Amino acid sequence: MNQTIAQIQEIFGDSTAFSVSEENPGFPIIEVNAGRSTAQIALQGAQVLSWMPTDHPDVLYVSPKAKMEPGIAVRGGIPICWPWFNAHPDDPSKPNHGFVRNQFWNLESAEFEYNMATLVFTFAPTAETKELWPHDFELTATVKISDKLKVRLSTKNIGEEPFQITSALHTYLSVGDIERIQLEGVKGSHYIDQLLPAGSEEIYQEKNVIINQEIDRIYSSMSSLLLRDLDRSRAVFVDKAGSRSTVVWNPWKEKSKALADLPNNDYKEFVCIEACNAGRDRPTVRPNASHTLETTIGLRPLQ
Ligand code: TA6
């Protein structure tokens, strides 16, 4: 049973930092005013949809054609892809990017102090998810909103057997013009090009990344990244922890036309920079052990 609006409001108490609305019936969205920024988080998927530092346009992109309906993945913000990244390794009939982004999570707590809002969401297995993935786990998403945005995903194995996960904090970063950005941080690393046949040789990234075509790469890299947005005269940093791989994705023209929940020209307005565990990076979580994946994004002046 999903939490009701009243139950969510009870968690907020009399704090003016939090409110919740259901513009679309059955799809609660939490609004956060953390002083130096505002945010929106959907209860479905514990998915951050918006993060706006004061006096700045949204740092995240959400497709205007995204369906805000129960059970349908929302294109934009920071989808939590778990317990597998992309297609299921053995069964393509299972949902892309796992199942937790399409399920309602439970809001456990919401606190605001010293200009930082902290919200904690949990997700536990259901009969439906056990059909998809037969393991016992506790999943916790902690969202911290201040002059930065941090999302921490913690997986705890509460079963008897170890399990492997691949996962991603699939961040859609809003940009002024995709052809006027530079991405620093993966130069010198190798990547799997997901546009090539599976098993293709990894490729060496010689220079900083510019985007002038479809790009879908899994970089073997633990480094932070810096997105220089020349059009908006700002830079966005993406720090990460618990992540040995980084995905960079933009669908470009043709793929955008094939995505029903993305306007044809909106590929120009975002790039996905994803803290993840994907490709060869498949952490094993032993019984009673935990794995944490984290991303922190924020603004920097454009030097
Ligand atoms: O992160 C890159 C990627 O794996 C792409 O291959 C593309 O499928 C993208 O994710 C979006 O996936 P979605 O299931 O949200 O349409």
PDB file of C-alpha atoms and ligand atoms in Angstrom:
ATOM      1  CA  MET A   1       0.000   0.000   0.000  1.00  0.00           C
ATOM      2  CA  ASN A   2       1.497   3.354  -1.015  1.00  0.00           C
ATOM      3  CA  GLN A   3       1.745   6.232   1.430  1.00  0.00           C
ATOM      4  CA  THR A   4      -1.122   8.705   1.240  1.00  0.00           C
ATOM      5  CA  ILE A   5      -0.620  12.433   0.902  1.00  0.00           C
ATOM      6  CA  ALA A   6      -1.769  12.786   4.526  1.00  0.00           C
ATOM      7  CA  GLN A   7       0.834  10.266   5.708  1.00  0.00           C
ATOM      8  CA  ILE A   8       3.552  12.118   3.822  1.00  0.00           C
ATOM      9  CA  GLN A   9       2.417  15.469   5.229  1.00  0.00           C
ATOM     10  CA  GLU A  10       2.541  13.953   8.725  1.00  0.00           C
ATOM     11  CA  ILE A  11       6.246  13.236   8.210  1.00  0.00           C
ATOM     12  CA  PHE A  12       6.777  16.897   7.280  1.00  0.00           C
ATOM     13  CA  GLY A  13       5.120  18.057  10.483  1.00  0.00           C
ATOM     14  CA  ASP A  14       5.008  21.849  10.590  1.00  0.00           C
ATOM     15  CA  SER A  15       8.189  22.360   8.581  1.00  0.00           C
ATOM     16  CA  THR A  16       7.722  24.934   5.816  1.00  0.00           C
ATOM     17  CA  ALA A  17      10.623  23.405   3.863  1.00  0.00           C
ATOM     18  CA  PHE A  18       8.467  20.553   2.537  1.00  0.00           C
ATOM     19  CA  SER A  19       5.119  20.142   0.804  1.00  0.00           C
ATOM     20  CA  VAL A  20       3.530  17.457  -1.336  1.00  0.00           C
ATOM     21  CA  SER A  21       1.074  17.636  -4.220  1.00  0.00           C
ATOM     22  CA  GLU A  22      -0.624  15.254  -6.602  1.00  0.00           C
ATOM     23  CA  GLU A  23      -1.086  17.223  -9.811  1.00  0.00           C
ATOM     24  CA  ASN A  24      -1.512  13.835 -11.442  1.00  0.00           C
ATOM     25  CA  PRO A  25      -3.787  11.698  -9.264  1.00  0.00           C
ATOM     26  CA  GLY A  26      -1.866   8.877  -7.615  1.00  0.00           C
ATOM     27  CA  PHE A  27       1.548  10.385  -8.424  1.00  0.00           C
ATOM     28  CA  PRO A  28       2.727  12.403  -5.394  1.00  0.00           C
ATOM     29  CA  ILE A  29       5.548  14.900  -5.943  1.00  0.00           C
ATOM     30  CA  ILE A  30       7.402  16.364  -2.941  1.00  0.00           C
ATOM     31  CA  GLU A  31       8.452  20.018  -3.161  1.00  0.00           C
ATOM     32  CA  VAL A  32      11.494  21.099  -1.157  1.00  0.00           C
ATOM     33  CA  ASN A  33      12.610  24.648  -0.374  1.00  0.00           C
ATOM     34  CA  ALA A  34      16.083  24.346   1.121  1.00  0.00           C
ATOM     35  CA  GLY A  35      16.931  28.039   1.211  1.00  0.00           C
ATOM     36  CA  ARG A  36      19.764  28.045  -1.321  1.00  0.00           C
ATOM     37  CA  SER A  37      17.906  25.814  -3.769  1.00  0.00           C
ATOM     38  CA  THR A  38      14.568  24.161  -4.417  1.00  0.00           C
ATOM     39  CA  ALA A  39      13.860  20.605  -5.573  1.00  0.00           C
ATOM     40  CA  GLN A  40      11.085  18.244  -6.569  1.00  0.00           C
ATOM     41  CA  ILE A  41      11.130  14.518  -5.838  1.00  0.00           C
ATOM     42  CA  ALA A  42       8.603  11.966  -7.092  1.00  0.00           C
ATOM     43  CA  LEU A  43       7.592   9.297  -4.568  1.00  0.00           C
ATOM     44  CA  GLN A  44       7.760   6.862  -7.484  1.00  0.00           C
ATOM     45  CA  GLY A  45      11.356   5.793  -7.762  1.00  0.00           C
ATOM     46  CA  ALA A  46      12.451   8.340  -5.101  1.00  0.00           C
ATOM     47  CA  GLN A  47      13.259  10.204  -8.317  1.00  0.00           C
ATOM     48  CA  VAL A  48      14.634  13.732  -8.086  1.00  0.00           C
ATOM     49  CA  LEU A  49      12.919  15.652 -10.908  1.00  0.00           C
ATOM     50  CA  SER A  50      14.194  19.166 -10.357  1.00  0.00           C
ATOM     51  CA  TRP A  51      17.044  20.935  -8.566  1.00  0.00           C
ATOM     52  CA  MET A  52      17.222  24.722  -8.905  1.00  0.00           C
ATOM     53  CA  PRO A  53      19.910  26.688  -7.062  1.00  0.00           C
ATOM     54  CA  THR A  54      18.666  30.204  -6.286  1.00  0.00           C
ATOM     55  CA  ASP A  55      18.914  32.524  -9.339  1.00  0.00           C
ATOM     56  CA  HIS A  56      19.720  29.615 -11.675  1.00  0.00           C
ATOM     57  CA  PRO A  57      17.703  27.660 -14.212  1.00  0.00           C
ATOM     58  CA  ASP A  58      17.051  24.008 -13.320  1.00  0.00           C
ATOM     59  CA  VAL A  59      20.230  21.919 -13.312  1.00  0.00           C
ATOM     60  CA  LEU A  60      18.192  18.830 -14.221  1.00  0.00           C
ATOM     61  CA  TYR A  61      16.217  18.146 -17.393  1.00  0.00           C
ATOM     62  CA  VAL A  62      12.804  16.462 -17.471  1.00  0.00           C
ATOM     63  CA  SER A  63      11.095  15.760 -20.771  1.00  0.00           C
ATOM     64  CA  PRO A  64       7.881  17.780 -21.219  1.00  0.00           C
ATOM     65  CA  LYS A  65       6.462  14.546 -22.665  1.00  0.00           C
ATOM     66  CA  ALA A  66       7.341  12.469 -19.589  1.00  0.00           C
ATOM     67  CA  LYS A  67       4.331  10.589 -18.277  1.00  0.00           C
ATOM     68  CA  MET A  68       3.842  11.216 -14.543  1.00  0.00           C
ATOM     69  CA  GLU A  69       1.774   8.057 -14.093  1.00  0.00           C
ATOM     70  CA  PRO A  70       2.254   5.095 -11.735  1.00  0.00           C
ATOM     71  CA  GLY A  71       4.383   2.340 -13.221  1.00  0.00           C
ATOM     72  CA  ILE A  72       5.761   4.390 -16.122  1.00  0.00           C
ATOM     73  CA  ALA A  73       9.445   5.461 -16.010  1.00  0.00           C
ATOM     74  CA  VAL A  74       9.846   9.263 -15.974  1.00  0.00           C
ATOM     75  CA  ARG A  75      12.320  10.526 -18.573  1.00  0.00           C
ATOM     76  CA  GLY A  76      14.457  13.004 -16.740  1.00  0.00           C
ATOM     77  CA  GLY A  77      15.780  14.083 -13.367  1.00  0.00           C
ATOM     78  CA  ILE A  78      17.756  11.296 -11.655  1.00  0.00           C
ATOM     79  CA  PRO A  79      16.167   7.878 -12.326  1.00  0.00           C
ATOM     80  CA  ILE A  80      17.481   5.168  -9.984  1.00  0.00           C
ATOM     81  CA  CYS A  81      18.394   2.200 -12.179  1.00  0.00           C
ATOM     82  CA  TRP A  82      18.671  -0.949  -9.999  1.00  0.00           C
ATOM     83  CA  PRO A  83      19.354  -3.948  -9.650  1.00  0.00           C
ATOM     84  CA  TRP A  84      20.461  -4.051 -13.275  1.00  0.00           C
ATOM     85  CA  PHE A  85      21.634  -1.385 -15.707  1.00  0.00           C
ATOM     86  CA  ASN A  86      20.122  -1.326 -19.221  1.00  0.00           C
ATOM     87  CA  ALA A  87      18.569  -4.588 -20.423  1.00  0.00           C
ATOM     88  CA  HIS A  88      18.383  -7.528 -17.997  1.00  0.00           C
ATOM     89  CA  PRO A  89      21.466  -9.660 -18.711  1.00  0.00           C
ATOM     90  CA  ASP A  90      19.486 -12.876 -19.346  1.00  0.00           C
ATOM     91  CA  ASP A  91      15.863 -11.908 -19.912  1.00  0.00           C
ATOM     92  CA  PRO A  92      15.112  -9.000 -22.317  1.00  0.00           C
ATOM     93  CA  SER A  93      11.414  -9.227 -21.381  1.00  0.00           C
ATOM     94  CA  LYS A  94      12.245  -7.690 -17.980  1.00  0.00           C
ATOM     95  CA  PRO A  95      12.084  -3.879 -17.640  1.00  0.00           C
ATOM     96  CA  ASN A  96      15.044  -1.839 -18.865  1.00  0.00           C
ATOM     97  CA  HIS A  97      17.178  -0.439 -16.014  1.00  0.00           C
ATOM     98  CA  GLY A  98      15.645  -2.705 -13.378  1.00  0.00           C
ATOM     99  CA  PHE A  99      12.347  -2.125 -11.596  1.00  0.00           C
ATOM    100  CA  VAL A 100      12.724   0.310  -8.686  1.00  0.00           C
ATOM    101  CA  ARG A 101      12.289   3.467 -10.807  1.00  0.00           C
ATOM    102  CA  ASN A 102       8.760   2.337 -11.662  1.00  0.00           C
ATOM    103  CA  GLN A 103       7.702   1.489  -8.097  1.00  0.00           C
ATOM    104  CA  PHE A 104       6.551   3.658  -5.204  1.00  0.00           C
ATOM    105  CA  TRP A 105       9.101   4.026  -2.406  1.00  0.00           C
ATOM    106  CA  ASN A 106       8.367   4.878   1.227  1.00  0.00           C
ATOM    107  CA  LEU A 107       9.311   8.294   2.600  1.00  0.00           C
ATOM    108  CA  GLU A 108      10.869   7.546   6.013  1.00  0.00           C
ATOM    109  CA  SER A 109      11.980  11.015   7.092  1.00  0.00           C
ATOM    110  CA  ALA A 110      12.345  14.637   6.007  1.00  0.00           C
ATOM    111  CA  GLU A 111      14.566  17.044   7.965  1.00  0.00           C
ATOM    112  CA  PHE A 112      15.695  20.607   7.360  1.00  0.00           C
ATOM    113  CA  GLU A 113      18.498  22.290   9.272  1.00  0.00           C
ATOM    114  CA  TYR A 114      21.419  24.617   8.523  1.00  0.00           C
ATOM    115  CA  ASN A 115      20.063  25.242   4.995  1.00  0.00           C
ATOM    116  CA  MET A 116      20.148  21.524   4.123  1.00  0.00           C
ATOM    117  CA  ALA A 117      17.106  19.331   3.508  1.00  0.00           C
ATOM    118  CA  THR A 118      17.589  15.580   3.943  1.00  0.00           C
ATOM    119  CA  LEU A 119      14.953  13.095   2.793  1.00  0.00           C
ATOM    120  CA  VAL A 120      15.252   9.339   3.269  1.00  0.00           C
ATOM    121  CA  PHE A 121      13.290   6.882   1.128  1.00  0.00           C
ATOM    122  CA  THR A 122      13.235   3.089   1.362  1.00  0.00           C
ATOM    123  CA  PHE A 123      12.172   0.298  -0.966  1.00  0.00           C
ATOM    124  CA  ALA A 124      11.636  -3.339   0.074  1.00  0.00           C
ATOM    125  CA  PRO A 125      10.952  -6.376  -2.149  1.00  0.00           C
ATOM    126  CA  THR A 126       7.328  -7.225  -3.045  1.00  0.00           C
ATOM    127  CA  ALA A 127       5.864 -10.403  -4.511  1.00  0.00           C
ATOM    128  CA  GLU A 128       5.947  -8.604  -7.891  1.00  0.00           C
ATOM    129  CA  THR A 129       9.627  -7.657  -7.614  1.00  0.00           C
ATOM    130  CA  LYS A 130      10.572 -11.126  -6.339  1.00  0.00           C
ATOM    131  CA  GLU A 131       9.237 -12.464  -9.646  1.00  0.00           C
ATOM    132  CA  LEU A 132      11.710 -10.190 -11.402  1.00  0.00           C
ATOM    133  CA  TRP A 133      14.642 -10.616  -8.979  1.00  0.00           C
ATOM    134  CA  PRO A 134      14.460 -13.299  -6.267  1.00  0.00           C
ATOM    135  CA  HIS A 135      16.646 -11.694  -3.591  1.00  0.00           C
ATOM    136  CA  ASP A 136      15.988 -10.146  -0.176  1.00  0.00           C
ATOM    137  CA  PHE A 137      17.322  -6.595   0.174  1.00  0.00           C
ATOM    138  CA  GLU A 138      16.796  -3.228   1.825  1.00  0.00           C
ATOM    139  CA  LEU A 139      17.219  -0.260  -0.514  1.00  0.00           C
ATOM    140  CA  THR A 140      17.653   3.244   0.885  1.00  0.00           C
ATOM    141  CA  ALA A 141      17.843   6.479  -1.085  1.00  0.00           C
ATOM    142  CA  THR A 142      19.055   9.538   0.793  1.00  0.00           C
ATOM    143  CA  VAL A 143      18.596  12.905  -0.948  1.00  0.00           C
ATOM    144  CA  LYS A 144      20.435  15.942   0.443  1.00  0.00           C
ATOM    145  CA  ILE A 145      19.520  19.367  -0.947  1.00  0.00           C
ATOM    146  CA  SER A 146      21.537  22.522  -0.233  1.00  0.00           C
ATOM    147  CA  ASP A 147      23.800  24.521  -2.527  1.00  0.00           C
ATOM    148  CA  LYS A 148      24.619  21.049  -3.849  1.00  0.00           C
ATOM    149  CA  LEU A 149      22.469  18.008  -4.591  1.00  0.00           C
ATOM    150  CA  LYS A 150      23.534  14.611  -3.274  1.00  0.00           C
ATOM    151  CA  VAL A 151      21.780  11.290  -3.953  1.00  0.00           C
ATOM    152  CA  ARG A 152      23.050   8.217  -2.092  1.00  0.00           C
ATOM    153  CA  LEU A 153      21.723   4.733  -2.912  1.00  0.00           C
ATOM    154  CA  SER A 154      22.462   2.059  -0.350  1.00  0.00           C
ATOM    155  CA  THR A 155      21.830  -1.628  -1.040  1.00  0.00           C
ATOM    156  CA  LYS A 156      21.781  -4.020   1.931  1.00  0.00           C
ATOM    157  CA  ASN A 157      21.668  -7.780   1.357  1.00  0.00           C
ATOM    158  CA  ILE A 158      19.374  -9.218   4.035  1.00  0.00           C
ATOM    159  CA  GLY A 159      19.201 -12.657   2.412  1.00  0.00           C
ATOM    160  CA  GLU A 160      21.295 -15.806   2.784  1.00  0.00           C
ATOM    161  CA  GLU A 161      23.018 -15.684  -0.619  1.00  0.00           C
ATOM    162  CA  PRO A 162      25.362 -13.085  -2.139  1.00  0.00           C
ATOM    163  CA  PHE A 163      24.011 -11.210  -5.160  1.00  0.00           C
ATOM    164  CA  GLN A 164      25.528  -9.038  -7.915  1.00  0.00           C
ATOM    165  CA  ILE A 165      24.088  -5.680  -8.918  1.00  0.00           C
ATOM    166  CA  THR A 166      24.609  -3.172 -11.669  1.00  0.00           C
ATOM    167  CA  SER A 167      23.049   0.233 -11.075  1.00  0.00           C
ATOM    168  CA  ALA A 168      23.056   3.872 -12.088  1.00  0.00           C
ATOM    169  CA  LEU A 169      22.032   7.290 -10.820  1.00  0.00           C
ATOM    170  CA  HIS A 170      20.945   8.206 -14.342  1.00  0.00           C
ATOM    171  CA  THR A 171      21.263  11.989 -14.077  1.00  0.00           C
ATOM    172  CA  TYR A 172      19.809  14.119 -16.904  1.00  0.00           C
ATOM    173  CA  LEU A 173      21.741  17.411 -16.785  1.00  0.00           C
ATOM    174  CA  SER A 174      20.065  20.376 -18.497  1.00  0.00           C
ATOM    175  CA  VAL A 175      22.319  22.252 -20.949  1.00  0.00           C
ATOM    176  CA  GLY A 176      21.831  25.467 -22.952  1.00  0.00           C
ATOM    177  CA  ASP A 177      23.024  23.906 -26.235  1.00  0.00           C
ATOM    178  CA  ILE A 178      24.400  20.356 -26.519  1.00  0.00           C
ATOM    179  CA  GLU A 179      26.844  21.503 -29.234  1.00  0.00           C
ATOM    180  CA  ARG A 180      28.347  24.108 -26.884  1.00  0.00           C
ATOM    181  CA  ILE A 181      29.429  21.885 -24.000  1.00  0.00           C
ATOM    182  CA  GLN A 182      32.690  20.208 -23.039  1.00  0.00           C
ATOM    183  CA  LEU A 183      32.925  17.309 -20.625  1.00  0.00           C
ATOM    184  CA  GLU A 184      36.103  16.993 -18.554  1.00  0.00           C
ATOM    185  CA  GLY A 185      37.071  14.097 -16.301  1.00  0.00           C
ATOM    186  CA  VAL A 186      37.146  11.004 -18.516  1.00  0.00           C
ATOM    187  CA  LYS A 187      40.157  11.921 -20.681  1.00  0.00           C
ATOM    188  CA  GLY A 188      42.718   9.088 -20.399  1.00  0.00           C
ATOM    189  CA  SER A 189      40.147   6.418 -19.472  1.00  0.00           C
ATOM    190  CA  HIS A 190      38.760   3.597 -21.619  1.00  0.00           C
ATOM    191  CA  TYR A 191      35.119   3.114 -22.521  1.00  0.00           C
ATOM    192  CA  ILE A 192      32.715   0.533 -23.864  1.00  0.00           C
ATOM    193  CA  ASP A 193      30.839   2.076 -26.783  1.00  0.00           C
ATOM    194  CA  GLN A 194      27.264   0.799 -26.403  1.00  0.00           C
ATOM    195  CA  LEU A 195      26.572   1.730 -30.020  1.00  0.00           C
ATOM    196  CA  LEU A 196      29.026  -0.967 -31.187  1.00  0.00           C
ATOM    197  CA  PRO A 197      28.342  -4.732 -31.163  1.00  0.00           C
ATOM    198  CA  ALA A 198      28.626  -6.295 -27.677  1.00  0.00           C
ATOM    199  CA  GLY A 199      32.169  -7.486 -26.985  1.00  0.00           C
ATOM    200  CA  SER A 200      33.824  -4.762 -29.116  1.00  0.00           C
ATOM    201  CA  GLU A 201      37.266  -3.593 -27.970  1.00  0.00           C
ATOM    202  CA  GLU A 202      37.273  -0.847 -25.350  1.00  0.00           C
ATOM    203  CA  ILE A 203      38.265   2.555 -26.711  1.00  0.00           C
ATOM    204  CA  TYR A 204      40.747   5.053 -25.253  1.00  0.00           C
ATOM    205  CA  GLN A 205      39.384   8.564 -24.583  1.00  0.00           C
ATOM    206  CA  GLU A 206      42.145  10.859 -25.795  1.00  0.00           C
ATOM    207  CA  LYS A 207      40.534  14.240 -25.251  1.00  0.00           C
ATOM    208  CA  ASN A 208      37.769  15.944 -23.305  1.00  0.00           C
ATOM    209  CA  VAL A 209      34.351  14.952 -24.648  1.00  0.00           C
ATOM    210  CA  ILE A 210      32.325  17.113 -26.994  1.00  0.00           C
ATOM    211  CA  ILE A 211      28.962  15.909 -28.296  1.00  0.00           C
ATOM    212  CA  ASN A 212      28.017  16.210 -31.973  1.00  0.00           C
ATOM    213  CA  GLN A 213      26.411  12.800 -32.524  1.00  0.00           C
ATOM    214  CA  GLU A 214      24.679  10.032 -30.568  1.00  0.00           C
ATOM    215  CA  ILE A 215      26.846   9.001 -27.638  1.00  0.00           C
ATOM    216  CA  ASP A 216      26.290   6.034 -25.312  1.00  0.00           C
ATOM    217  CA  ARG A 217      29.481   5.127 -23.462  1.00  0.00           C
ATOM    218  CA  ILE A 218      30.373   3.282 -20.266  1.00  0.00           C
ATOM    219  CA  TYR A 219      33.662   4.771 -19.077  1.00  0.00           C
ATOM    220  CA  SER A 220      35.818   2.795 -16.646  1.00  0.00           C
ATOM    221  CA  SER A 221      36.458   5.740 -14.365  1.00  0.00           C
ATOM    222  CA  MET A 222      36.069   6.722 -10.730  1.00  0.00           C
ATOM    223  CA  SER A 223      36.840  10.377 -11.456  1.00  0.00           C
ATOM    224  CA  SER A 224      34.643  13.395 -10.889  1.00  0.00           C
ATOM    225  CA  LEU A 225      33.457  15.145 -14.025  1.00  0.00           C
ATOM    226  CA  LEU A 226      32.974  18.773 -14.990  1.00  0.00           C
ATOM    227  CA  LEU A 227      30.387  19.777 -17.583  1.00  0.00           C
ATOM    228  CA  ARG A 228      31.299  23.163 -19.055  1.00  0.00           C
ATOM    229  CA  ASP A 229      28.110  24.771 -20.415  1.00  0.00           C
ATOM    230  CA  LEU A 230      29.362  27.616 -22.605  1.00  0.00           C
ATOM    231  CA  ASP A 231      25.856  28.668 -23.596  1.00  0.00           C
ATOM    232  CA  ARG A 232      24.802  29.172 -19.965  1.00  0.00           C
ATOM    233  CA  SER A 233      28.254  30.409 -18.868  1.00  0.00           C
ATOM    234  CA  ARG A 234      28.287  27.918 -16.011  1.00  0.00           C
ATOM    235  CA  ALA A 235      29.892  24.621 -15.142  1.00  0.00           C
ATOM    236  CA  VAL A 236      28.254  21.665 -13.373  1.00  0.00           C
ATOM    237  CA  PHE A 237      30.402  19.282 -11.358  1.00  0.00           C
ATOM    238  CA  VAL A 238      29.455  15.626 -10.942  1.00  0.00           C
ATOM    239  CA  ASP A 239      31.243  13.918  -8.062  1.00  0.00           C
ATOM    240  CA  LYS A 240      30.648  10.257  -7.308  1.00  0.00           C
ATOM    241  CA  ALA A 241      31.438   7.510  -4.817  1.00  0.00           C
ATOM    242  CA  GLY A 242      30.987   3.730  -4.906  1.00  0.00           C
ATOM    243  CA  SER A 243      31.080   3.923  -8.681  1.00  0.00           C
ATOM    244  CA  ARG A 244      33.776   2.464 -10.929  1.00  0.00           C
ATOM    245  CA  SER A 245      32.039   3.432 -14.130  1.00  0.00           C
ATOM    246  CA  THR A 246      30.422   6.513 -15.603  1.00  0.00           C
ATOM    247  CA  VAL A 247      27.870   6.539 -18.412  1.00  0.00           C
ATOM    248  CA  VAL A 248      27.631   9.460 -20.819  1.00  0.00           C
ATOM    249  CA  TRP A 249      24.526   9.414 -23.012  1.00  0.00           C
ATOM    250  CA  ASN A 250      22.823  11.620 -25.515  1.00  0.00           C
ATOM    251  CA  PRO A 251      20.359  10.095 -28.014  1.00  0.00           C
ATOM    252  CA  TRP A 252      20.968  12.750 -30.700  1.00  0.00           C
ATOM    253  CA  LYS A 253      18.545  13.217 -33.623  1.00  0.00           C
ATOM    254  CA  GLU A 254      17.498   9.754 -34.793  1.00  0.00           C
ATOM    255  CA  LYS A 255      17.211   8.068 -31.391  1.00  0.00           C
ATOM    256  CA  SER A 256      15.239  11.069 -30.061  1.00  0.00           C
ATOM    257  CA  LYS A 257      12.647  10.563 -32.797  1.00  0.00           C
ATOM    258  CA  ALA A 258      12.296   6.951 -31.637  1.00  0.00           C
ATOM    259  CA  LEU A 259      11.619   7.940 -28.008  1.00  0.00           C
ATOM    260  CA  ALA A 260       7.902   8.672 -27.628  1.00  0.00           C
ATOM    261  CA  ASP A 261       8.438  10.506 -24.318  1.00  0.00           C
ATOM    262  CA  LEU A 262      11.059  12.927 -25.688  1.00  0.00           C
ATOM    263  CA  PRO A 263      10.377  15.856 -28.081  1.00  0.00           C
ATOM    264  CA  ASN A 264      12.392  15.343 -31.286  1.00  0.00           C
ATOM    265  CA  ASN A 265      14.677  18.342 -30.713  1.00  0.00           C
ATOM    266  CA  ASP A 266      15.154  18.006 -26.964  1.00  0.00           C
ATOM    267  CA  TYR A 267      18.381  16.061 -27.395  1.00  0.00           C
ATOM    268  CA  LYS A 268      19.876  19.567 -27.645  1.00  0.00           C
ATOM    269  CA  GLU A 269      18.844  20.327 -24.066  1.00  0.00           C
ATOM    270  CA  PHE A 270      20.445  17.601 -21.954  1.00  0.00           C
ATOM    271  CA  VAL A 271      23.267  15.162 -21.470  1.00  0.00           C
ATOM    272  CA  CYS A 272      23.151  12.194 -19.101  1.00  0.00           C
ATOM    273  CA  ILE A 273      26.183  11.867 -16.829  1.00  0.00           C
ATOM    274  CA  GLU A 274      25.593   8.800 -14.691  1.00  0.00           C
ATOM    275  CA  ALA A 275      27.436   7.626 -11.602  1.00  0.00           C
ATOM    276  CA  CYS A 276      27.048   3.893 -12.003  1.00  0.00           C
ATOM    277  CA  ASN A 277      28.225   0.324 -11.729  1.00  0.00           C
ATOM    278  CA  ALA A 278      27.847  -1.033 -15.245  1.00  0.00           C
ATOM    279  CA  GLY A 279      29.747  -2.909 -17.943  1.00  0.00           C
ATOM    280  CA  ARG A 280      32.497  -4.901 -16.223  1.00  0.00           C
ATOM    281  CA  ASP A 281      31.769  -3.132 -12.928  1.00  0.00           C
ATOM    282  CA  ARG A 282      29.365  -5.529 -11.120  1.00  0.00           C
ATOM    283  CA  PRO A 283      29.659  -5.308  -7.335  1.00  0.00           C
ATOM    284  CA  THR A 284      28.807  -8.439  -5.323  1.00  0.00           C
ATOM    285  CA  VAL A 285      26.891  -7.763  -2.088  1.00  0.00           C
ATOM    286  CA  ARG A 286      27.305 -10.520   0.498  1.00  0.00           C
ATOM    287  CA  PRO A 287      24.691 -11.401   3.147  1.00  0.00           C
ATOM    288  CA  ASN A 288      24.458  -8.632   5.787  1.00  0.00           C
ATOM    289  CA  ALA A 289      26.775  -6.448   3.711  1.00  0.00           C
ATOM    290  CA  SER A 290      25.901  -3.161   1.967  1.00  0.00           C
ATOM    291  CA  HIS A 291      26.976  -1.299  -1.167  1.00  0.00           C
ATOM    292  CA  THR A 292      26.620   2.464  -1.585  1.00  0.00           C
ATOM    293  CA  LEU A 293      26.482   4.399  -4.855  1.00  0.00           C
ATOM    294  CA  GLU A 294      26.484   8.187  -4.609  1.00  0.00           C
ATOM    295  CA  THR A 295      26.460  11.241  -6.840  1.00  0.00           C
ATOM    296  CA  THR A 296      26.842  14.888  -5.858  1.00  0.00           C
ATOM    297  CA  ILE A 297      26.184  17.665  -8.352  1.00  0.00           C
ATOM    298  CA  GLY A 298      26.656  21.416  -8.034  1.00  0.00           C
ATOM    299  CA  LEU A 299      27.560  24.579  -9.907  1.00  0.00           C
ATOM    300  CA  ARG A 300      30.958  26.129 -10.510  1.00  0.00           C
ATOM    301  CA  PRO A 301      31.819  29.378 -12.260  1.00  0.00           C
ATOM    302  CA  LEU A 302      32.976  28.874 -15.847  1.00  0.00           C
ATOM    303  CA  GLN A 303      36.684  29.779 -15.763  1.00  0.00           C
TER     304      GLN A 303
HETATM  305  O1  TA6 B   1      22.231   5.391 -19.890  1.00  0.00           O
HETATM  306  C1  TA6 B   1      22.217   5.170 -21.256  1.00  0.00           C
HETATM  307  C2  TA6 B   1      21.098   4.200 -21.599  1.00  0.00           C
HETATM  308  O2  TA6 B   1      21.410   2.905 -21.161  1.00  0.00           O
HETATM  309  C3  TA6 B   1      20.872   4.269 -23.096  1.00  0.00           C
HETATM  310  O3  TA6 B   1      21.294   3.082 -23.733  1.00  0.00           O
HETATM  311  C4  TA6 B   1      19.363   4.516 -23.214  1.00  0.00           C
HETATM  312  O4  TA6 B   1      18.657   3.290 -23.251  1.00  0.00           O
HETATM  313  C5  TA6 B   1      19.110   5.300 -21.925  1.00  0.00           C
HETATM  314  O5  TA6 B   1      19.861   4.595 -20.961  1.00  0.00           O
HETATM  315  C6  TA6 B   1      17.664   5.517 -21.553  1.00  0.00           C
HETATM  316  O6  TA6 B   1      17.074   4.326 -21.145  1.00  0.00           O
HETATM  317  P1  TA6 B   1      15.478   4.359 -20.826  1.00  0.00           P
HETATM  318  O7  TA6 B   1      15.100   2.962 -20.473  1.00  0.00           O
HETATM  319  O8  TA6 B   1      15.279   5.310 -19.660  1.00  0.00           O
HETATM  320  O9  TA6 B   1      14.823   4.875 -22.081  1.00  0.00           O
END
